[in-house]
Coordinates of N, CA and C in Angstrom, one line a residue:
M1 N 0.4 -18.3 -33.2 CA 0.2 -19.2 -32.5 C 0.3 -18.7 -30.7
A2 N -0.6 -19.2 -29.8 CA -0.4 -18.5 -28.5 C 0.4 -19.6 -27.7
Y3 N 1.0 -19.1 -26.9 CA 2.1 -19.4 -25.8 C 1.8 -20.5 -25.1
V4 N 2.5 -21.4 -25.0 CA 1.7 -22.7 -24.4 C 1.8 -22.6 -22.6
K5 N 0.8 -22.7 -22.0 CA 1.1 -22.7 -20.3 C 1.9 -23.7 -19.9
M6 N 2.6 -23.8 -18.7 CA 3.1 -24.6 -18.3 C 2.7 -24.8 -16.8
T7 N 2.7 -26.4 -16.0 CA 2.6 -26.3 -14.7 C 3.8 -26.5 -14.1
A8 N 3.7 -26.8 -13.0 CA 5.1 -26.9 -12.3 C 5.6 -28.4 -12.4
E9 N 4.8 -29.6 -12.7 CA 5.2 -30.7 -13.4 C 5.6 -30.3 -14.5
D10 N 4.8 -29.9 -15.5 CA 5.7 -29.8 -16.9 C 7.0 -29.3 -16.8
L11 N 7.5 -28.4 -16.0 CA 8.8 -27.8 -15.9 C 9.5 -28.8 -15.4
R12 N 9.2 -29.5 -14.5 CA 10.3 -30.8 -14.1 C 10.3 -31.6 -15.1
Q13 N 9.5 -32.5 -15.6 CA 9.5 -33.5 -16.5 C 10.2 -32.7 -17.6
T14 N 10.0 -31.4 -18.3 CA 11.1 -31.0 -19.3 C 12.7 -30.7 -18.9
V15 N 12.8 -30.3 -18.2 CA 14.2 -30.4 -17.4 C 14.7 -31.8 -17.6
R16 N 13.9 -32.7 -17.0 CA 14.4 -34.0 -16.9 C 14.7 -34.5 -18.4
D17 N 13.6 -34.5 -19.1 CA 13.9 -35.0 -20.7 C 15.2 -34.3 -21.3
I18 N 15.7 -33.0 -21.1 CA 16.7 -32.3 -21.6 C 17.9 -32.7 -20.8
T19 N 17.9 -32.9 -19.6 CA 19.1 -33.4 -19.1 C 19.5 -34.7 -18.9
D20 N 18.3 -35.4 -19.5 CA 18.6 -37.3 -19.5 C 18.8 -37.7 -18.2
L21 N 17.8 -37.0 -17.0 CA 18.0 -37.7 -15.7 C 16.9 -38.0 -15.4
D22 N 16.8 -38.9 -14.3 CA 15.5 -39.3 -13.8 C 15.1 -38.6 -12.5
S23 N 14.0 -39.1 -12.2 CA 13.5 -38.5 -10.5 C 14.4 -39.1 -9.5
D24 N 15.1 -40.2 -9.7 CA 16.3 -40.3 -8.6 C 17.4 -39.4 -8.6
D25 N 17.8 -39.2 -9.9 CA 18.9 -38.1 -10.1 C 18.3 -36.7 -9.5
L26 N 17.2 -36.2 -10.0 CA 16.4 -35.2 -9.7 C 15.2 -35.0 -9.4
P27 N 15.4 -35.3 -8.0 CA 14.1 -35.4 -7.3 C 13.1 -34.2 -7.3
D28 N 12.0 -34.1 -7.0 CA 11.0 -33.2 -7.2 C 11.3 -32.0 -6.5
S29 N 11.8 -32.5 -5.3 CA 12.1 -31.0 -4.0 C 13.2 -30.3 -4.5
L30 N 14.4 -31.0 -5.4 CA 15.7 -30.2 -5.7 C 14.9 -29.1 -7.0
L31 N 14.3 -30.0 -7.5 CA 14.0 -29.0 -9.1 C 12.8 -27.8 -8.6
N32 N 12.1 -28.4 -7.6 CA 11.1 -26.9 -7.1 C 12.1 -26.0 -6.6
L33 N 13.4 -26.1 -6.1 CA 14.0 -25.1 -5.2 C 14.3 -24.4 -6.6
Y34 N 14.9 -25.2 -7.4 CA 15.8 -24.3 -8.5 C 14.7 -23.6 -9.4
I35 N 13.6 -24.3 -9.4 CA 12.8 -23.6 -10.2 C 12.1 -22.3 -9.6
R36 N 11.9 -22.4 -8.2 CA 11.4 -21.1 -7.3 C 12.4 -20.0 -7.4
D37 N 13.7 -20.3 -7.4 CA 14.9 -19.6 -7.4 C 14.7 -18.6 -8.7
G38 N 14.5 -19.2 -9.8 CA 14.4 -18.7 -11.0 C 13.6 -17.7 -11.0
Y39 N 11.9 -18.3 -10.5 CA 10.9 -17.6 -10.4 C 10.8 -16.2 -9.6
Y40 N 11.9 -16.3 -8.6 CA 12.0 -15.1 -7.7 C 12.7 -14.1 -8.5
R41 N 13.8 -14.5 -9.3 CA 14.8 -13.5 -10.2 C 14.0 -13.0 -11.2
I42 N 13.0 -13.6 -11.8 CA 12.0 -12.8 -12.7 C 11.2 -12.0 -11.8
L43 N 10.8 -12.2 -10.9 CA 9.8 -11.2 -10.1 C 10.3 -10.2 -9.5
D44 N 11.8 -10.3 -9.4 CA 13.1 -9.0 -9.0 C 13.2 -8.0 -10.0
M45 N 13.0 -8.5 -11.5 CA 13.4 -7.7 -12.7 C 12.5 -6.8 -12.8
E46 N 11.0 -6.8 -12.2 CA 10.3 -5.5 -12.6 C 9.4 -5.6 -11.4
K47 N 9.2 -4.5 -10.5 CA 8.2 -4.1 -9.4 C 6.9 -4.3 -10.1
R48 N 6.2 -3.9 -11.5 CA 4.9 -3.9 -11.7 C 4.6 -5.1 -12.8
W49 N 4.7 -6.1 -12.8 CA 4.4 -6.9 -13.8 C 3.0 -7.0 -14.2
T50 N 2.7 -7.2 -15.2 CA 1.1 -7.2 -15.6 C 0.5 -8.1 -15.1
F51 N 0.8 -9.2 -14.9 CA 0.3 -10.2 -14.6 C 0.0 -10.1 -13.4
L52 N 0.3 -9.3 -12.4 CA 0.0 -9.5 -11.0 C -1.2 -7.9 -10.8
E53 N -1.4 -7.7 -11.4 CA -2.5 -6.3 -11.4 C -3.8 -6.8 -10.8
K54 N -4.5 -6.1 -10.1 CA -5.5 -6.2 -9.6 C -6.3 -4.8 -9.0
S55 N -7.4 -5.0 -9.0 CA -8.6 -3.9 -9.1 C -9.3 -4.4 -8.0
F56 N -9.9 -3.5 -7.2 CA -11.2 -3.8 -6.3 C -11.5 -2.6 -5.8
T57 N -12.8 -2.7 -5.4 CA -13.7 -1.5 -4.3 C -13.9 -1.8 -2.9
M58 N -13.8 -0.4 -2.5 CA -14.0 -0.5 -0.9 C -15.2 0.7 -0.7
N59 N -16.0 0.5 0.3 CA -16.9 1.6 0.7 C -16.1 2.1 2.3
T60 N -16.2 3.5 2.1 CA -15.6 3.8 3.6 C -16.6 4.0 4.8
I61 N -16.2 4.3 5.8 CA -17.1 4.7 6.8 C -16.9 5.9 7.2
A62 N -18.0 6.5 7.5 CA -17.8 7.9 8.2 C -17.1 8.1 9.6
N63 N -16.2 9.0 9.6 CA -15.0 9.0 10.5 C -14.2 8.6 10.7
Q64 N -14.0 7.5 9.7 CA -12.9 6.1 9.9 C -11.7 6.3 8.9
R65 N -10.5 6.6 9.2 CA -9.3 7.2 8.3 C -8.9 5.7 7.8
S66 N -8.6 4.6 8.6 CA -7.7 3.9 8.3 C -8.5 2.2 7.9
Y67 N -8.1 1.6 6.8 CA -8.8 0.6 6.6 C -7.6 -0.8 6.1
T68 N -7.8 -1.6 6.8 CA -6.8 -2.7 6.4 C -7.1 -3.4 5.1
I69 N -5.9 -3.4 4.5 CA -5.8 -3.7 2.8 C -6.5 -5.4 2.8
A70 N -5.9 -6.3 3.8 CA -5.9 -7.7 3.7 C -7.5 -8.0 4.1
N71 N -8.4 -6.9 4.5 CA -9.9 -7.1 4.8 C -10.5 -6.5 3.5
L72 N -10.0 -6.6 2.9 CA -10.7 -5.3 1.9 C -10.7 -6.4 0.3
T73 N -9.8 -7.4 0.2 CA -10.0 -8.4 -0.9 C -9.2 -9.5 -0.4
G74 N -9.6 -10.7 -1.3 CA -9.1 -11.7 -0.9 C -7.8 -12.1 -1.5
D75 N -7.0 -11.2 -2.4 CA -5.9 -10.9 -2.7 C -4.7 -10.4 -2.2
P76 N -3.9 -10.8 -1.5 CA -2.7 -10.2 -1.0 C -1.9 -9.3 -1.4
I77 N -1.9 -7.8 -1.5 CA -1.7 -6.8 -2.1 C -0.2 -6.3 -1.8
S78 N 0.5 -6.2 -2.6 CA 1.7 -6.1 -2.3 C 2.2 -4.3 -2.6
E79 N 1.4 -3.8 -3.6 CA 1.4 -2.4 -3.6 C 0.2 -1.8 -4.4
V80 N -0.1 -0.5 -3.6 CA -1.4 0.0 -3.9 C -0.7 1.5 -4.5
V81 N -1.6 1.4 -6.0 CA -1.0 2.7 -7.0 C -2.0 3.7 -7.5
S82 N -3.2 3.3 -7.2 CA -4.1 4.6 -7.3 C -5.5 4.5 -6.9
I83 N -6.3 5.4 -6.2 CA -7.2 5.3 -5.7 C -8.4 6.3 -6.3
V84 N -9.6 6.0 -6.6 CA -10.3 7.0 -7.2 C -11.8 6.8 -6.5
D85 N -12.3 8.1 -6.2 CA -13.3 8.0 -5.6 C -14.5 8.4 -6.7
S86 N -15.4 7.3 -6.6 CA -16.3 7.6 -7.8 C -17.7 8.0 -7.3
T87 N -17.8 8.5 -6.1 CA -18.9 9.0 -5.3 C -19.3 10.9 -5.9
G88 N -20.3 11.0 -6.2 CA -20.5 12.2 -7.1 C -19.9 12.3 -8.3
V89 N -19.4 13.8 -8.5 CA -18.4 14.0 -10.0 C -17.5 13.1 -9.9
G90 N -16.6 12.4 -9.0 CA -15.7 11.8 -8.8 C -14.3 12.2 -8.6
S91 N -13.2 11.8 -8.5 CA -11.8 12.4 -8.3 C -11.0 11.3 -7.9
R92 N -9.7 11.8 -8.3 CA -8.8 10.7 -7.9 C -8.0 10.7 -6.7
L93 N -7.5 10.2 -6.0 CA -6.7 10.8 -4.8 C -5.6 10.6 -5.0
D94 N -4.7 11.6 -4.4 CA -3.0 11.8 -4.8 C -2.5 11.2 -3.2
M95 N -1.5 10.1 -3.7 CA -0.7 9.6 -2.5 C 0.4 10.9 -1.9
I96 N 0.3 10.7 -0.7 CA 1.3 11.5 -0.2 C 2.1 10.4 1.1
G97 N 2.9 10.8 1.9 CA 3.7 10.1 2.5 C 3.2 10.5 3.9
Y98 N 3.1 9.1 4.8 CA 2.5 9.2 5.9 C 2.8 10.0 7.0
D99 N 4.3 10.2 6.8 CA 4.7 11.3 8.0 C 4.0 12.6 7.5
E100 N 4.3 13.2 6.2 CA 3.4 14.3 6.1 C 1.9 14.4 6.5
A101 N 1.4 13.6 6.4 CA -0.2 13.2 6.4 C -0.3 13.5 8.0
E102 N 0.4 12.6 8.9 CA 0.3 13.0 10.1 C 0.5 14.2 11.1
R103 N 1.5 14.8 10.0 CA 1.8 16.2 10.9 C 1.1 17.1 10.2
T104 N 0.2 17.0 9.3 CA -0.9 17.8 8.9 C -2.1 17.6 9.2
Y105 N -2.7 16.4 9.3 CA -4.2 16.1 9.8 C -3.9 15.8 11.2
I106 N -4.0 16.7 12.1 CA -3.5 16.7 13.5 C -4.3 17.8 14.3
G107 N -4.6 17.3 15.4 CA -5.2 18.0 16.6 C -7.0 18.7 16.1
S108 N -7.1 19.9 16.0 CA -8.3 20.8 15.4 C -8.5 20.9 13.7
Y109 N -7.0 20.5 13.3 CA -7.0 20.5 11.8 C -7.7 19.2 11.2
D110 N -7.7 18.1 12.2 CA -8.1 16.8 11.6 C -9.7 16.7 11.7
I111 N -10.2 17.0 10.7 CA -11.6 17.6 10.3 C -12.4 16.6 9.2
A112 N -13.3 15.7 9.4 CA -14.2 14.9 8.4 C -14.1 15.7 7.2
G113 N -14.2 15.2 6.1 CA -14.5 15.6 5.1 C -14.3 14.9 3.4
E114 N -14.4 15.4 2.5 CA -14.1 14.6 1.3 C -12.6 13.9 1.3
P115 N -12.6 12.6 1.1 CA -10.8 12.3 1.0 C -10.3 13.0 -0.3
L116 N -9.3 13.4 -0.1 CA -8.2 14.1 -1.0 C -7.0 13.3 -1.4
F117 N -6.5 12.6 -0.3 CA -4.9 12.0 -0.5 C -5.2 10.6 0.5
Y118 N -4.4 9.9 0.1 CA -4.5 8.7 1.2 C -2.8 8.2 1.1
A119 N -2.5 7.4 2.2 CA -1.2 6.9 2.4 C -1.3 5.8 2.8
I120 N -0.2 4.9 2.5 CA -0.3 3.2 3.1 C 0.9 3.4 4.2
W121 N 0.6 2.4 5.3 CA 1.2 2.4 6.4 C 0.9 1.2 7.1
E122 N 1.8 0.5 7.5 CA 1.4 -1.0 8.3 C 0.1 -2.0 7.3
G123 N 0.4 -1.7 6.3 CA -0.7 -2.7 5.4 C -2.2 -1.9 5.7
K124 N -2.2 -0.7 5.7 CA -3.2 0.0 5.7 C -3.5 1.3 4.7
I125 N -4.8 1.5 4.4 CA -4.8 2.6 3.7 C -5.6 3.8 4.5
H126 N -4.8 4.8 4.7 CA -5.0 6.0 5.4 C -5.8 7.1 4.5
L127 N -7.0 7.6 4.9 CA -7.8 8.5 3.7 C -7.3 10.1 4.7
Y128 N -7.1 11.1 4.2 CA -7.0 12.4 4.5 C -7.7 13.2 3.4
P129 N -8.7 14.1 4.0 CA -9.2 14.1 5.6 C -9.9 12.5 5.7
K130 N -10.3 12.2 6.7 CA -11.0 10.9 6.9 C -12.5 11.6 6.4
P131 N -13.0 10.5 5.5 CA -14.2 10.7 4.9 C -15.7 11.3 6.1
N132 N -16.3 11.9 5.8 CA -17.3 12.3 6.6 C -18.8 11.6 6.3
N133 N -18.6 10.6 5.4 CA -20.1 9.9 4.8 C -19.2 8.6 3.9
V134 N -20.4 7.5 3.7 CA -20.0 6.4 3.1 C -19.5 6.8 1.4
R135 N -18.5 6.4 1.2 CA -18.1 6.6 -0.4 C -17.7 5.3 -0.9
T136 N -17.4 5.3 -2.2 CA -17.1 4.2 -2.6 C -15.8 4.6 -3.3
L137 N -14.8 3.6 -3.3 CA -13.4 3.8 -3.8 C -13.1 2.8 -4.6
T138 N -12.4 3.0 -5.9 CA -11.9 1.9 -6.5 C -10.2 1.7 -6.5
V139 N -9.7 1.0 -6.0 CA -8.1 1.0 -5.9 C -7.6 -0.2 -6.8
R140 N -6.5 0.2 -7.4 CA -5.9 -0.4 -8.2 C -4.2 -0.5 -7.5
G141 N -4.0 -1.9 -8.0 CA -2.4 -2.2 -7.2 C -2.0 -3.7 -7.8
Y142 N -1.0 -3.9 -6.9 CA -0.6 -5.4 -7.7 C -0.3 -6.3 -6.3
R143 N -0.9 -7.4 -6.8 CA -0.9 -8.8 -5.7 C 0.3 -9.3 -5.7
E144 N 0.8 -10.2 -4.6 CA 1.8 -10.9 -4.4 C 1.7 -12.2 -5.1
P145 N 2.7 -12.8 -6.0 CA 2.0 -14.0 -6.4 C 1.7 -15.0 -5.5
I146 N 1.1 -16.1 -6.4 CA 0.7 -17.3 -5.5 C 1.7 -18.5 -5.3
D147 N 1.5 -19.4 -4.5 CA 2.5 -20.2 -4.4 C 2.1 -21.5 -5.4
W148 N 2.5 -21.2 -6.7 CA 2.1 -22.3 -7.8 C 2.7 -23.4 -7.7
I149 N 3.9 -23.5 -7.3 CA 4.6 -24.7 -7.2 C 3.9 -26.2 -6.0
T150 N 3.7 -25.5 -4.9 CA 3.3 -26.3 -4.2 C 1.9 -26.7 -4.4
S151 N 1.1 -25.9 -5.2 CA -0.2 -26.2 -5.2 C -0.4 -26.9 -6.8
E152 N 1.0 -27.0 -7.4 CA 1.3 -27.7 -8.6 C 0.3 -27.2 -9.8
G153 N 0.1 -25.9 -9.7 CA -0.7 -25.2 -10.9 C 0.2 -24.4 -12.0
D154 N -0.7 -23.7 -12.9 CA 0.2 -23.1 -13.6 C 1.0 -22.3 -13.5
V155 N 1.9 -21.6 -14.0 CA 3.1 -20.8 -13.6 C 2.4 -19.2 -13.3
D156 N 2.3 -18.5 -12.2 CA 1.8 -17.2 -12.0 C 2.7 -16.2 -12.7
A157 N 2.7 -16.4 -14.1 CA 3.6 -15.4 -14.6 C 2.6 -15.5 -16.3
S158 N 3.0 -14.4 -17.2 CA 2.8 -14.5 -18.5 C 3.4 -15.7 -19.0
P159 N 2.3 -16.2 -20.1 CA 2.9 -17.8 -20.7 C 4.4 -17.6 -21.3
N160 N 4.7 -16.3 -22.0 CA 6.3 -16.4 -22.5 C 7.1 -16.3 -21.5
L161 N 6.6 -16.4 -19.9 CA 8.1 -16.2 -19.1 C 8.2 -17.9 -18.5
H162 N 7.5 -18.8 -19.0 CA 7.3 -20.2 -18.6 C 8.4 -20.8 -19.3
F163 N 8.4 -21.1 -20.2 CA 9.9 -21.9 -20.5 C 11.1 -21.5 -20.2
P164 N 11.3 -20.2 -19.7 CA 12.7 -19.7 -19.3 C 13.2 -20.3 -18.1
L165 N 12.2 -20.7 -17.4 CA 12.4 -21.4 -16.1 C 13.3 -22.7 -16.4
V166 N 12.6 -23.3 -17.4 CA 13.3 -25.0 -17.9 C 14.7 -24.3 -17.8
Y167 N 15.2 -23.3 -18.7 CA 16.6 -23.1 -18.8 C 17.1 -22.8 -17.7
Y168 N 16.7 -21.9 -16.2 CA 17.4 -21.7 -15.5 C 17.8 -23.1 -14.4
A169 N 16.4 -24.0 -14.3 CA 16.7 -25.2 -13.7 C 17.9 -25.9 -14.3
C170 N 17.8 -26.3 -15.5 CA 19.0 -26.8 -16.4 C 20.1 -26.2 -16.1
S171 N 20.5 -24.9 -16.0 CA 21.6 -24.3 -15.7 C 21.8 -24.8 -14.1
R172 N 21.0 -24.8 -13.0 CA 21.5 -25.2 -11.8 C 21.7 -26.6 -11.9
V173 N 21.4 -27.4 -12.6 CA 21.4 -28.8 -12.7 C 22.8 -29.4 -13.2
Y174 N 23.3 -28.5 -14.1 CA 24.4 -28.5 -14.6 C 25.5 -28.1 -14.3
Q175 N 25.2 -27.0 -13.2 CA 26.1 -26.4 -12.2 C 26.3 -27.5 -11.0
R176 N 25.2 -28.2 -10.6 CA 25.6 -29.3 -9.7 C 26.1 -30.1 -10.0
L177 N 26.1 -30.6 -11.6 CA 27.1 -31.7 -12.2 C 28.6 -31.3 -12.5
E178 N 28.8 -29.8 -12.1 CA 30.3 -29.0 -12.4 C 30.5 -29.3 -13.8
D179 N 29.3 -29.0 -14.7 CA 29.8 -28.6 -16.2 C 29.3 -27.3 -16.5
S180 N 30.4 -26.5 -16.3 CA 30.3 -25.0 -16.4 C 30.1 -24.5 -17.9
V181 N 30.4 -25.2 -18.6 CA 30.4 -24.4 -20.0 C 28.5 -24.7 -20.2
M182 N 27.6 -26.0 -20.2 CA 26.4 -26.3 -20.2 C 25.4 -25.0 -19.5
S183 N 26.2 -25.0 -18.1 CA 25.5 -24.3 -16.9 C 25.7 -22.6 -17.8
T184 N 26.7 -22.5 -18.0 CA 26.2 -21.2 -18.5 C 25.7 -20.7 -19.7
E185 N 25.4 -22.0 -20.7 CA 24.7 -21.9 -21.9 C 23.3 -21.5 -21.4
Y186 N 22.9 -22.2 -20.8 CA 21.4 -22.2 -20.2 C 21.0 -21.4 -19.4
K187 N 22.2 -20.6 -18.6 CA 22.0 -19.1 -18.2 C 21.6 -18.2 -18.5
R188 N 22.7 -18.4 -19.8 CA 22.4 -17.2 -20.8 C 21.0 -17.4 -21.5
S189 N 20.6 -18.4 -21.7 CA 19.0 -19.0 -22.5 C 18.4 -18.2 -21.7
F190 N 18.1 -18.3 -20.4 CA 17.2 -17.7 -19.6 C 17.3 -16.2 -19.5
D191 N 18.3 -16.0 -19.4 CA 18.4 -14.1 -19.1 C 17.8 -13.7 -20.4
E192 N 18.4 -14.1 -21.5 CA 17.7 -13.9 -23.0 C 16.1 -13.8 -23.1
G193 N 15.7 -15.1 -22.7 CA 14.3 -15.5 -22.5 C 13.1 -14.4 -21.9
V194 N 14.0 -14.1 -20.5 CA 13.4 -13.3 -19.8 C 13.5 -12.0 -20.5
I195 N 14.5 -11.6 -21.0 CA 14.5 -10.0 -21.4 C 13.7 -9.9 -22.5
L196 N 13.3 -11.0 -23.3 CA 12.3 -10.8 -24.6 C 11.1 -10.9 -23.8
A197 N 10.8 -11.6 -23.0 CA 9.5 -11.5 -22.6 C 8.9 -10.1 -22.0
K198 N 10.3 -10.0 -21.1 CA 9.4 -8.5 -20.7 C 9.5 -7.4 -21.3
D199 N 10.4 -7.1 -22.4 CA 10.0 -6.2 -23.4 C 8.8 -6.3 -23.9
S200 N 8.6 -7.7 -24.3 CA 6.9 -8.0 -25.0 C 5.8 -7.6 -24.2
I201 N 6.1 -8.0 -22.9 CA 4.9 -7.6 -21.9 C 4.7 -6.4 -21.4
L202 N 6.0 -5.5 -21.4 CA 6.0 -4.1 -20.8 C 5.6 -3.3 -22.0
K203 N 5.8 -3.9 -23.1 CA 5.8 -3.0 -24.8 C 4.3 -2.4 -24.4
P204 N 4.0 -0.8 -24.9 CA 2.8 0.0 -24.7 C 2.1 -0.9 -26.1
S205 N 0.6 -0.6 -25.5 CA -0.6 -1.0 -26.6 C -0.3 -0.4 -28.2
S206 N -0.2 -1.3 -29.1 CA -0.2 -0.6 -30.4 C -1.3 -0.7 -31.3
H207 N -2.2 0.0 -30.7 CA -3.9 -0.2 -30.8 C -4.3 0.6 -32.2
A208 N -3.4 1.7 -32.4 CA -3.6 2.5 -33.7 C -2.4 2.9 -34.0
H209 N -2.1 3.2 -35.5 CA -1.2 4.0 -35.9 C -1.0 5.3 -35.7
L210 N 0.1 5.7 -35.3 CA 0.4 7.3 -34.7 C -0.8 8.2 -35.6
V211 N -0.1 8.4 -36.8 CA -1.1 9.2 -37.8 C -2.6 8.8 -37.8
L212 N -3.0 8.0 -38.1 CA -4.4 7.6 -37.9 C -5.0 8.2 -36.6
S213 N -4.2 7.9 -35.5 CA -4.4 8.4 -34.2 C -5.0 9.8 -34.1
A214 N -3.7 10.6 -34.9 CA -3.6 11.7 -34.7 C -5.1 12.6 -35.2
G215 N -5.1 12.1 -36.5 CA -6.2 12.3 -37.1 C -7.8 12.1 -36.4
Y216 N -7.9 10.7 -36.2 CA -9.2 10.8 -35.7 C -9.2 11.4 -34.1
T217 N -8.2 11.9 -33.4 CA -8.4 12.5 -32.3 C -8.6 14.2 -32.6
K218 N -8.1 14.8 -33.5 CA -8.1 16.1 -34.2 C -9.5 16.6 -33.5
G219 N -9.1 17.9 -32.9 CA -10.5 18.6 -32.7 C -11.4 18.1 -31.6
R220 N -11.5 16.9 -30.9 CA -11.9 16.3 -29.9 C -11.5 16.9 -28.7
P221 N -12.4 16.9 -27.5 CA -12.1 17.5 -26.5 C -11.0 16.7 -25.7
T222 N -10.2 17.4 -24.8 CA -9.1 16.8 -24.0 C -9.3 17.2 -22.8
Y223 N -8.6 16.4 -21.9 CA -8.6 16.2 -20.6 C -8.1 17.8 -20.1
K224 N -6.9 18.1 -20.7 CA -6.6 19.4 -20.1 C -7.4 20.7 -20.6
G225 N -8.1 20.5 -22.1 CA -8.8 21.5 -21.7 C -10.5 21.7 -21.2
W226 N -10.5 20.3 -20.6 CA -11.8 20.3 -19.7 C -11.6 20.7 -18.5
L227 N -10.1 20.6 -18.1 CA -9.7 21.3 -16.4 C -9.9 22.6 -16.9
Q228 N -9.3 23.3 -17.6 CA -9.4 24.7 -18.5 C -10.7 25.3 -18.2
N229 N -11.5 24.7 -19.1 CA -13.0 25.3 -19.2 C -13.9 24.9 -18.0
L230 N -13.2 24.2 -16.8 CA -14.2 23.8 -15.9 C -13.7 25.2 -14.7
G231 N -13.0 25.7 -15.0 CA -12.5 26.8 -13.9 C -13.2 28.0 -14.3
R232 N -13.4 28.2 -15.8 CA -14.5 29.0 -16.5 C -15.6 29.1 -16.1
T233 N -16.2 28.0 -15.9 CA -17.8 27.5 -15.8 C -18.1 27.2 -14.7
L234 N -17.6 27.4 -13.3 CA -17.7 26.6 -12.4 C -18.8 27.8 -11.4
G235 N -19.8 27.0 -11.4 CA -20.5 28.1 -10.2 C -21.9 28.4 -11.4
Q236 N -21.7 28.4 -12.3 CA -23.0 28.5 -13.7 C -24.0 27.7 -13.8

């Protein structure tokens, strides 16, 4: 059975049902603070949550090195992890430190060509060398979460992370009521729920059994073999 998605209102109502308190005792503004606190704790547990993955394409401009990320996609991007140049035979750019790039590509050494590296600085993608023509790049990264509490939308997370937020809010409610035993129990339920969900979300895909996978791929070309053969056949 699929996990049930929850909205901000669903979370608030569930907390009130569990604690047997109404909106006079637990106003929306207070519950929103508790829920937001729990959500931020979830985000801080992992830098690369799968539900924040984002891909987009961009086109370079000849002799232009820097591109503001906010102008390339409608989603606020928190981290760029890969850039692939799909022009021609294609290649994946390597990420380097901005200080190393500006020390290397300077003065007469700063000549336009095929981009091989990229650096991130001040919310911009910097390409090295700067492109000498228009090229199409595919960028992968992680976006910032949306403010789903204010918009009253679904929790911006995998569905199995929704209900643990109820436990966290209940823990804070009982803490406010000076019931340390109940507060501790619900905090423990929150911690356990998030850990179980995290393990499930980040678990590698089990698309095939190990033995069968080895059998199916035996004798097939590999990326390493392709690279070795490329050197022998280059220029032929």
